[in-house]
Amino acid sequence: MEKTGDITMKKRKVLFVDESGGAWPWGRQLREEGGTWGQSAYTFSTDCTRGYDWLVVYSAWPDVALLTSVPHNRRIFVAGEPESFHRYQSRFLAQFGTVITTQRGTRHPGAIFMQPGINWFTGVRFQGGAERFRSMLDFSDFEAGNPVKTKLCSVVCSSNAVTRGHRLRIEFVERLKQEFGDQIDFFGRGTKTMADKDEALSDYRFHIALENSVHQDYWTEKLADPFLRGCFPIYSGCPNLDDYFPEGSYARIDLDKPQQAIGTIREVLRSELDYASLDQRQEAKRKILYEYNIFAELEKLYSQLEQRQAPNAILETNLSTQLYSDHEIKDLKFSRRLRRWFRDRWGVSSR
């Protein structure tokens, strides 16, 4: 409970589920102790016992049965993947009252098209054992200021080559190696490995941030992380990024125009844009911490949805509802098609 004057404010209880099953340290993005943001107290788990006011599912959940007594109008799904990588089934999305997504083809009455608030990677150490992810930096560390810069420029690129965007990024990084040599430090598989992405950011004035895809509103930790660590981003990705961040806080490049992109990078690295843009980048960092942080976005959304709901709206059902994952629904569709094929071809059921 929180007291405001003579009024005792009851915090809403939110279950936050993601594909890590509670292993990812989402709590480090909360600015208050005790797993809270504003009027919301969070539990990071897949244990959907009764007593939650809201259910938030981020991208997916582990292969476990997800049972909840939270009613449909208080279930939120955040689509963390762009349409070029994964398209969510309509029947899967129908299990939620609200869907946050960048996928413009989504047909859902509660769809909200906006940036998905991807979790920050910098300051998380990837390690083996029971504790897969260890938080090395939390909200207060990012608030405190930026590290001193002693190196020029870095870029991070994985070896994933699933989509055209992945392959384009890998090809461009190879071009960077040829053009710039040791002027740029390269991180990722096959080059300099890192346990924590902060190794590729904290010391660097500039960072080349390359998204895997180009979609409206879709920008990720690839941009948020360098802003949080005080780097000047040289960015390829989201076409409407100016809707989110101040002019001059970053430089844009287009991987479909590699020669022009190389020229822009060369010009930026010769400049002092990182010093000249300090105010703009500080504002960008503030927005990431307090506005575009997924928990800040959700706090606004809860209030808006609660105001729209009738005073007598159902806040908890007596029976638990089983939610099916996107993959399970695909399997169910395939199973139905298979049974139909057997019936049409042989006049018998596949069972």
Short mmCIF file of C-alpha atoms in Angstrom, two decimals:
data_model
loop_
_atom_site.label_atom_id
_atom_site.label_comp_id
_atom_site.label_asym_id
_atom_site.label_seq_id
_atom_site.Cartn_x
_atom_site.Cartn_y
_atom_site.Cartn_z
CA MET A 1 0.00 0.00 0.00
CA GLU A 2 1.09 3.57 -0.66
CA LYS A 3 -0.38 6.58 1.14
CA THR A 4 -1.12 9.80 -0.73
CA GLY A 5 -2.54 12.34 1.72
CA ASP A 6 -5.36 10.52 3.49
CA ILE A 7 -5.87 8.09 0.60
CA THR A 8 -4.24 4.67 0.65
CA MET A 9 -3.32 3.62 -2.88
CA LYS A 10 -3.35 -0.11 -3.52
CA LYS A 11 -0.72 -1.18 -6.03
CA ARG A 12 -1.94 -3.29 -8.92
CA LYS A 13 -0.36 -6.74 -9.01
CA VAL A 14 1.09 -7.69 -12.39
CA LEU A 15 2.42 -11.05 -13.53
CA PHE A 16 5.07 -10.53 -16.22
CA VAL A 17 5.87 -13.62 -18.30
CA ASP A 18 8.57 -13.98 -20.95
CA GLU A 19 10.32 -16.82 -22.77
CA SER A 20 13.12 -16.96 -20.17
CA GLY A 21 10.59 -18.11 -17.56
CA GLY A 22 11.70 -15.46 -15.09
CA ALA A 23 15.46 -15.92 -15.62
CA TRP A 24 16.03 -12.60 -17.42
CA PRO A 25 16.63 -9.74 -14.90
CA TRP A 26 13.77 -7.47 -16.00
CA GLY A 27 13.66 -6.01 -12.50
CA ARG A 28 16.77 -3.91 -13.17
CA GLN A 29 14.64 -1.70 -15.46
CA LEU A 30 12.37 -0.78 -12.53
CA ARG A 31 13.34 2.48 -10.86
CA GLU A 32 11.86 1.62 -7.47
CA GLU A 33 12.81 -1.11 -5.02
CA GLY A 34 10.56 -4.09 -4.45
CA GLY A 35 9.79 -4.76 -8.11
CA THR A 36 7.55 -1.73 -8.62
CA TRP A 37 6.97 1.04 -11.13
CA GLY A 38 4.46 3.70 -10.17
CA GLN A 39 1.30 1.98 -8.94
CA SER A 40 2.29 -1.47 -10.25
CA ALA A 41 4.08 -4.30 -8.42
CA TYR A 42 5.62 -6.95 -10.67
CA THR A 43 6.23 -10.67 -10.34
CA PHE A 44 8.48 -12.27 -12.99
CA SER A 45 7.46 -15.90 -13.27
CA THR A 46 5.22 -18.37 -15.09
CA ASP A 47 3.35 -19.26 -11.89
CA CYS A 48 -0.11 -17.93 -12.71
CA THR A 49 -1.72 -18.46 -9.32
CA ARG A 50 -4.70 -16.30 -8.53
CA GLY A 51 -4.40 -12.82 -7.19
CA TYR A 52 -2.99 -10.88 -10.14
CA ASP A 53 -4.74 -7.83 -11.53
CA TRP A 54 -2.96 -7.92 -14.89
CA LEU A 55 -1.08 -10.44 -17.02
CA VAL A 56 1.65 -9.26 -19.40
CA VAL A 57 3.24 -11.75 -21.80
CA TYR A 58 6.38 -10.54 -23.58
CA SER A 59 6.99 -12.29 -26.94
CA ALA A 60 6.47 -15.86 -25.72
CA TRP A 61 6.68 -18.16 -22.73
CA PRO A 62 8.51 -21.46 -22.04
CA ASP A 63 6.96 -24.79 -22.95
CA VAL A 64 4.74 -24.95 -19.88
CA ALA A 65 0.99 -24.77 -19.47
CA LEU A 66 0.00 -21.18 -18.78
CA LEU A 67 -3.14 -21.03 -16.69
CA THR A 68 -4.56 -17.71 -15.53
CA SER A 69 -7.63 -16.34 -13.79
CA VAL A 70 -6.89 -12.83 -15.12
CA PRO A 71 -9.78 -11.92 -17.43
CA HIS A 72 -9.32 -11.35 -21.15
CA ASN A 73 -9.56 -7.55 -20.94
CA ARG A 74 -6.60 -7.44 -18.53
CA ARG A 75 -4.22 -9.59 -20.53
CA ILE A 76 -1.57 -7.78 -22.59
CA PHE A 77 0.70 -9.33 -25.20
CA VAL A 78 3.84 -7.50 -26.35
CA ALA A 79 5.02 -8.68 -29.77
CA GLY A 80 8.78 -8.37 -29.48
CA GLU A 81 9.53 -9.70 -32.97
CA PRO A 82 9.10 -7.83 -36.28
CA GLU A 83 7.01 -9.33 -39.07
CA SER A 84 10.10 -10.16 -41.13
CA PHE A 85 11.18 -12.59 -38.41
CA HIS A 86 7.94 -13.96 -36.95
CA ARG A 87 4.24 -13.37 -37.59
CA TYR A 88 1.98 -14.16 -34.68
CA GLN A 89 -1.13 -16.26 -35.29
CA SER A 90 -4.44 -14.37 -35.06
CA ARG A 91 -5.91 -17.09 -32.85
CA PHE A 92 -2.95 -16.75 -30.50
CA LEU A 93 -3.36 -12.97 -30.24
CA ALA A 94 -7.11 -13.38 -29.66
CA GLN A 95 -6.31 -14.72 -26.18
CA PHE A 96 -5.33 -11.17 -25.14
CA GLY A 97 -7.38 -8.02 -24.76
CA THR A 98 -4.51 -5.76 -25.82
CA VAL A 99 -1.62 -6.37 -28.23
CA ILE A 100 1.40 -4.05 -28.45
CA THR A 101 3.04 -4.57 -31.83
CA THR A 102 4.91 -3.04 -34.75
CA GLN A 103 3.32 -5.49 -37.21
CA ARG A 104 0.93 -3.36 -39.23
CA GLY A 105 -0.83 -6.41 -40.66
CA THR A 106 -2.09 -7.42 -37.20
CA ARG A 107 -5.86 -7.78 -37.10
CA HIS A 108 -6.87 -7.37 -33.47
CA PRO A 109 -9.43 -4.98 -31.93
CA GLY A 110 -7.00 -4.09 -29.14
CA ALA A 111 -3.87 -3.63 -31.28
CA ILE A 112 -1.61 -0.70 -30.35
CA PHE A 113 1.11 0.09 -32.89
CA MET A 114 4.19 1.38 -31.09
CA GLN A 115 7.78 0.49 -30.22
CA PRO A 116 7.91 -2.78 -28.25
CA GLY A 117 10.16 -1.73 -25.36
CA ILE A 118 12.83 -4.37 -25.97
CA ASN A 119 14.81 -5.24 -22.84
CA TRP A 120 18.21 -3.62 -22.42
CA PHE A 121 21.20 -5.95 -22.88
CA THR A 122 24.07 -3.77 -21.68
CA GLY A 123 24.95 -4.59 -18.10
CA VAL A 124 23.72 -8.20 -18.24
CA ARG A 125 26.35 -10.92 -18.02
CA PHE A 126 25.56 -14.10 -19.96
CA GLN A 127 26.83 -17.12 -18.06
CA GLY A 128 26.22 -20.82 -17.62
CA GLY A 129 24.64 -22.65 -14.73
CA ALA A 130 21.37 -21.99 -12.94
CA GLU A 131 21.85 -18.21 -13.08
CA ARG A 132 21.97 -17.77 -16.86
CA PHE A 133 21.79 -13.98 -16.76
CA ARG A 134 23.39 -11.83 -14.07
CA SER A 135 22.58 -8.14 -13.77
CA MET A 136 25.73 -6.00 -13.49
CA LEU A 137 24.04 -2.60 -13.97
CA ASP A 138 20.62 -1.49 -12.78
CA PHE A 139 18.39 1.55 -13.19
CA SER A 140 20.31 3.67 -10.68
CA ASP A 141 23.59 2.96 -12.50
CA PHE A 142 22.16 4.29 -15.75
CA GLU A 143 20.73 7.32 -13.95
CA ALA A 144 24.09 8.09 -12.34
CA GLY A 145 25.85 9.18 -15.51
CA ASN A 146 28.00 7.93 -18.38
CA PRO A 147 31.40 6.22 -18.26
CA VAL A 148 34.56 8.04 -19.39
CA LYS A 149 35.34 7.43 -23.06
CA THR A 150 38.83 6.24 -24.00
CA LYS A 151 38.25 4.49 -27.35
CA LEU A 152 36.84 5.55 -30.71
CA CYS A 153 34.21 3.19 -32.14
CA SER A 154 32.69 -0.27 -31.80
CA VAL A 155 30.19 -2.50 -33.56
CA VAL A 156 28.45 -5.71 -32.45
CA CYS A 157 27.33 -8.34 -34.95
CA SER A 158 26.19 -11.91 -34.34
CA SER A 159 26.62 -14.74 -36.82
CA ASN A 160 22.84 -15.22 -37.23
CA ALA A 161 21.96 -15.36 -40.92
CA VAL A 162 18.27 -16.31 -40.86
CA THR A 163 16.77 -13.27 -42.59
CA ARG A 164 17.86 -10.93 -45.36
CA GLY A 165 18.48 -8.30 -42.69
CA HIS A 166 20.85 -10.62 -40.83
CA ARG A 167 22.82 -11.35 -43.99
CA LEU A 168 22.95 -7.70 -45.03
CA ARG A 169 24.33 -6.77 -41.63
CA ILE A 170 27.04 -9.46 -41.76
CA GLU A 171 28.09 -8.35 -45.26
CA PHE A 172 28.28 -4.73 -44.14
CA VAL A 173 30.41 -5.54 -41.09
CA GLU A 174 32.85 -7.41 -43.35
CA ARG A 175 33.02 -4.27 -45.48
CA LEU A 176 33.72 -2.20 -42.35
CA LYS A 177 36.67 -4.44 -41.49
CA GLN A 178 38.16 -3.84 -44.94
CA GLU A 179 37.56 -0.08 -44.90
CA PHE A 180 38.45 0.81 -41.30
CA GLY A 181 40.65 -1.96 -39.91
CA ASP A 182 41.60 -1.31 -36.29
CA GLN A 183 39.86 2.08 -36.20
CA ILE A 184 36.75 0.13 -35.20
CA ASP A 185 36.61 -2.63 -32.58
CA PHE A 186 34.47 -5.57 -33.71
CA PHE A 187 32.52 -7.67 -31.22
CA GLY A 188 30.57 -10.89 -31.75
CA ARG A 189 31.08 -14.50 -32.72
CA GLY A 190 34.12 -14.93 -34.91
CA THR A 191 35.72 -11.71 -33.66
CA LYS A 192 35.97 -10.42 -30.09
CA THR A 193 33.59 -12.30 -27.79
CA MET A 194 32.00 -10.69 -24.75
CA ALA A 195 30.15 -11.90 -21.67
CA ASP A 196 28.44 -8.53 -21.25
CA LYS A 197 27.56 -6.14 -24.07
CA ASP A 198 28.82 -3.30 -21.88
CA GLU A 199 32.33 -4.33 -22.91
CA ALA A 200 31.48 -3.03 -26.40
CA LEU A 201 29.97 0.24 -25.18
CA SER A 202 31.29 1.72 -21.96
CA ASP A 203 34.70 2.86 -23.31
CA TYR A 204 33.55 4.01 -26.76
CA ARG A 205 32.66 7.45 -28.11
CA PHE A 206 30.79 6.06 -31.13
CA HIS A 207 28.85 2.86 -31.70
CA ILE A 208 27.54 1.48 -35.00
CA ALA A 209 24.07 0.06 -34.25
CA LEU A 210 22.65 -2.20 -36.96
CA GLU A 211 19.11 -3.58 -36.69
CA ASN A 212 18.25 -6.92 -38.30
CA SER A 213 15.23 -5.43 -40.04
CA VAL A 214 13.68 -2.12 -41.06
CA HIS A 215 10.10 -1.53 -39.86
CA GLN A 216 8.05 1.42 -38.61
CA ASP A 217 8.45 1.86 -34.83
CA TYR A 218 10.78 -1.13 -34.55
CA TRP A 219 13.96 -0.12 -32.76
CA THR A 220 15.63 -2.30 -30.17
CA GLU A 221 18.35 -2.57 -27.55
CA LYS A 222 20.80 -2.13 -30.42
CA LEU A 223 19.98 1.58 -30.17
CA ALA A 224 18.87 1.85 -26.54
CA ASP A 225 22.08 0.33 -25.16
CA PRO A 226 24.53 2.85 -26.70
CA PHE A 227 22.31 5.75 -25.62
CA LEU A 228 22.25 4.35 -22.07
CA ARG A 229 26.06 4.17 -22.01
CA GLY A 230 26.72 7.59 -23.49
CA CYS A 231 27.80 6.58 -27.01
CA PHE A 232 26.90 8.50 -30.16
CA PRO A 233 24.98 5.94 -32.29
CA ILE A 234 25.53 5.55 -36.02
CA TYR A 235 22.27 3.79 -36.76
CA SER A 236 20.61 1.63 -39.41
CA GLY A 237 17.01 0.55 -38.88
CA CYS A 238 13.70 2.13 -37.85
CA PRO A 239 12.63 4.61 -40.59
CA ASN A 240 10.58 6.86 -38.26
CA LEU A 241 13.16 7.14 -35.50
CA ASP A 242 12.82 10.93 -35.54
CA ASP A 243 9.37 10.41 -33.99
CA TYR A 244 11.14 9.09 -30.90
CA PHE A 245 14.47 10.87 -30.48
CA PRO A 246 15.82 14.43 -30.89
CA GLU A 247 17.39 15.54 -34.13
CA GLY A 248 21.16 15.36 -33.87
CA SER A 249 21.20 12.63 -31.20
CA TYR A 250 22.34 10.03 -33.75
CA ALA A 251 23.53 9.66 -37.37
CA ARG A 252 21.60 7.50 -39.81
CA ILE A 253 22.99 5.08 -42.40
CA ASP A 254 21.28 2.77 -44.90
CA LEU A 255 22.74 -0.70 -45.44
CA ASP A 256 21.13 -0.84 -48.89
CA LYS A 257 23.50 2.03 -49.77
CA PRO A 258 26.78 0.66 -48.36
CA GLN A 259 29.16 3.10 -50.06
CA GLN A 260 27.18 6.09 -48.79
CA ALA A 261 27.02 4.49 -45.33
CA ILE A 262 30.81 4.04 -45.29
CA GLY A 263 31.22 7.71 -46.17
CA THR A 264 28.89 8.80 -43.37
CA ILE A 265 30.76 6.67 -40.82
CA ARG A 266 34.11 8.04 -41.97
CA GLU A 267 32.81 11.60 -41.62
CA VAL A 268 31.33 10.97 -38.15
CA LEU A 269 34.50 9.34 -36.81
CA ARG A 270 36.54 12.37 -37.90
CA SER A 271 34.13 14.72 -36.15
CA GLU A 272 33.36 15.69 -32.58
CA LEU A 273 29.65 14.99 -32.94
CA ASP A 274 29.66 13.09 -29.66
CA TYR A 275 30.63 16.27 -27.79
CA ALA A 276 28.37 18.54 -29.86
CA SER A 277 25.33 16.29 -29.32
CA LEU A 278 25.64 15.82 -25.57
CA ASP A 279 22.34 17.56 -24.71
CA GLN A 280 20.39 15.72 -27.43
CA ARG A 281 21.78 12.36 -26.37
CA GLN A 282 21.06 13.06 -22.72
CA GLU A 283 17.44 13.71 -23.69
CA ALA A 284 17.39 10.47 -25.70
CA LYS A 285 18.70 8.61 -22.66
CA ARG A 286 16.04 10.20 -20.45
CA LYS A 287 13.34 9.05 -22.85
CA ILE A 288 14.66 5.48 -22.82
CA LEU A 289 14.75 5.39 -19.03
CA TYR A 290 11.45 7.10 -18.24
CA GLU A 291 9.23 6.98 -21.34
CA TYR A 292 10.14 4.11 -23.68
CA ASN A 293 11.08 1.68 -20.93
CA ILE A 294 8.48 -1.11 -21.21
CA PHE A 295 7.39 -0.56 -17.60
CA ALA A 296 6.78 3.15 -18.18
CA GLU A 297 4.74 2.32 -21.28
CA LEU A 298 2.72 -0.32 -19.42
CA GLU A 299 2.01 2.02 -16.50
CA LYS A 300 0.34 4.49 -18.86
CA LEU A 301 -1.55 1.69 -20.57
CA TYR A 302 -2.96 0.20 -17.35
CA SER A 303 -4.38 3.57 -16.35
CA GLN A 304 -5.92 4.19 -19.77
CA LEU A 305 -7.54 0.75 -19.91
CA GLU A 306 -8.80 0.89 -16.33
CA GLN A 307 -10.50 4.22 -17.03
CA ARG A 308 -12.26 2.72 -20.05
CA GLN A 309 -13.48 -0.36 -18.20
CA ALA A 310 -16.89 -0.26 -16.55
CA PRO A 311 -16.99 0.03 -12.74
CA ASN A 312 -18.51 -3.46 -12.55
CA ALA A 313 -16.00 -5.04 -14.97
CA ILE A 314 -14.83 -8.54 -14.07
CA LEU A 315 -11.40 -8.29 -12.43
CA GLU A 316 -10.85 -11.99 -11.75
CA THR A 317 -12.56 -15.10 -13.04
CA ASN A 318 -13.49 -18.05 -10.85
CA LEU A 319 -12.01 -20.52 -13.32
CA SER A 320 -8.52 -20.66 -14.75
CA THR A 321 -8.14 -20.30 -18.51
CA GLN A 322 -5.39 -22.14 -20.35
CA LEU A 323 -3.45 -19.99 -22.78
CA TYR A 324 -1.89 -21.68 -25.79
CA SER A 325 1.47 -20.60 -27.19
CA ASP A 326 1.81 -19.42 -30.77
CA HIS A 327 3.59 -22.68 -31.63
CA GLU A 328 0.88 -24.80 -30.00
CA ILE A 329 -1.79 -23.04 -32.05
CA LYS A 330 0.22 -23.69 -35.23
CA ASP A 331 0.42 -27.36 -34.22
CA LEU A 332 -3.34 -27.45 -33.60
CA LYS A 333 -3.97 -25.95 -37.05
CA PHE A 334 -1.66 -28.51 -38.65
CA SER A 335 -3.37 -31.34 -36.75
CA ARG A 336 -6.79 -30.21 -37.98
CA ARG A 337 -5.52 -29.96 -41.57
CA LEU A 338 -4.03 -33.44 -41.27
CA ARG A 339 -7.30 -34.93 -39.99
CA ARG A 340 -9.20 -33.18 -42.79
CA TRP A 341 -6.75 -34.57 -45.36
CA PHE A 342 -7.20 -38.14 -44.05
CA ARG A 343 -10.97 -37.73 -44.03
CA ASP A 344 -11.14 -36.29 -47.56
CA ARG A 345 -8.68 -38.79 -49.03
CA TRP A 346 -9.56 -41.97 -47.20
CA GLY A 347 -12.88 -41.23 -45.55
CA VAL A 348 -11.38 -41.97 -42.12
CA SER A 349 -10.02 -40.01 -39.20
CA SER A 350 -6.25 -39.80 -38.60
CA ARG A 351 -6.78 -40.78 -34.96
#
